[in-house]
Structure formats: C-alpha cells, structure tokens
C-alpha cells in the first residue's frame, strides 16, 4: 500500500503516486550522490487510505512534500495532501504541490525544485502550483515555479 525509498536517514521526502514516483526516485538518487538526504514515499493504493503504514514509513521526518496530479477544488488542498497531512503529527511540515495536470510530464527539474523548496522549510498555507500556465484577467501567461 505504501513504498518507501531512500528513507533510512532522509531529512525530507516527496509523497506521490503513480509514474512520477520513478522520476522522484531517480532525482532522490542524484541528490543523495550530492550529499542531500531525501527520500520518496509512493502511495500505491489510495482507498482505503493506508494512514498507519504511511505514518510508519515516514517516521520522524519533519519535511514532507506531497506532489499530486490533481486539484482539490473546494477543499483545503489536493486529496493526497489532505490524507497525508491528517495521518502525520502536527509538528510536521506537509506542503502541497500540484503539477502534471492534463497529462503533462513532471520534469526532472521540477522534482529537483520541489526537493529544494521543501528542504528550505518555508510554510505555505496554499498549494504550490508548479509548471502551470494560466491566463490571468489581463491575458498574460505566467509560469509559476516551486
């Protein structure tokens, strides 16, 4: 239900689902070769949500990035973030990242930026939309980076 990767001494992790876990594992290996202690938690089955197993795999890690390919319109965050946040202790920084909407790829650079952002440890009340293009009221397009 939950798979951990490079978790033995991780200071920060990305929680994700599906194919982006492979990309996150690759970047985790690259960052570990540079001395960064990062891991990956892949949620294999969403329902029933494996909150005990997730809590066990994450353990005492206090910096958790949840990267989701869906939005949580009308909610506080994405579904994976909401469940992950409720499963972890209150002193844990659990930050919500949204990317890869409409089948877009999540690049190696994007995963790297998410790791860098969560390691910096800045709290965000709102989800962070990454590599997302939108048309603002003035017609301009903007790209937001993690």
PDB file of N, CA and C in Angstrom, residues 19 21 44 101 113 135:
ATOM      1  N   UNK A  19       3.358   7.024 -11.779  1.00  0.00           N
ATOM      2  CA  UNK A  19       4.613   7.023 -12.511  1.00  0.00           C
ATOM      3  C   UNK A  19       5.595   8.090 -12.055  1.00  0.00           C
ATOM      4  N   UNK A  21       6.606   8.606  -9.228  1.00  0.00           N
ATOM      5  CA  UNK A  21       7.468   8.049  -8.179  1.00  0.00           C
ATOM      6  C   UNK A  21       8.796   7.592  -8.760  1.00  0.00           C
ATOM      7  N   UNK A  44       0.650   3.428  -3.103  1.00  0.00           N
ATOM      8  CA  UNK A  44       0.276   2.501  -4.164  1.00  0.00           C
ATOM      9  C   UNK A  44      -1.243   2.384  -4.287  1.00  0.00           C
ATOM     10  N   UNK A 101      -0.895  18.424 -14.491  1.00  0.00           N
ATOM     11  CA  UNK A 101      -2.312  18.385 -14.855  1.00  0.00           C
ATOM     12  C   UNK A 101      -2.473  18.172 -16.359  1.00  0.00           C
ATOM     13  N   UNK A 113      13.341  20.972  -7.929  1.00  0.00           N
ATOM     14  CA  UNK A 113      12.876  22.210  -7.290  1.00  0.00           C
ATOM     15  C   UNK A 113      11.964  21.923  -6.103  1.00  0.00           C
ATOM     16  N   UNK A 135      -4.124  31.826 -17.859  1.00  0.00           N
ATOM     17  CA  UNK A 135      -4.399  33.157 -18.391  1.00  0.00           C
ATOM     18  C   UNK A 135      -5.024  33.987 -17.272  1.00  0.00           C
TER      19      UNK A 135
END
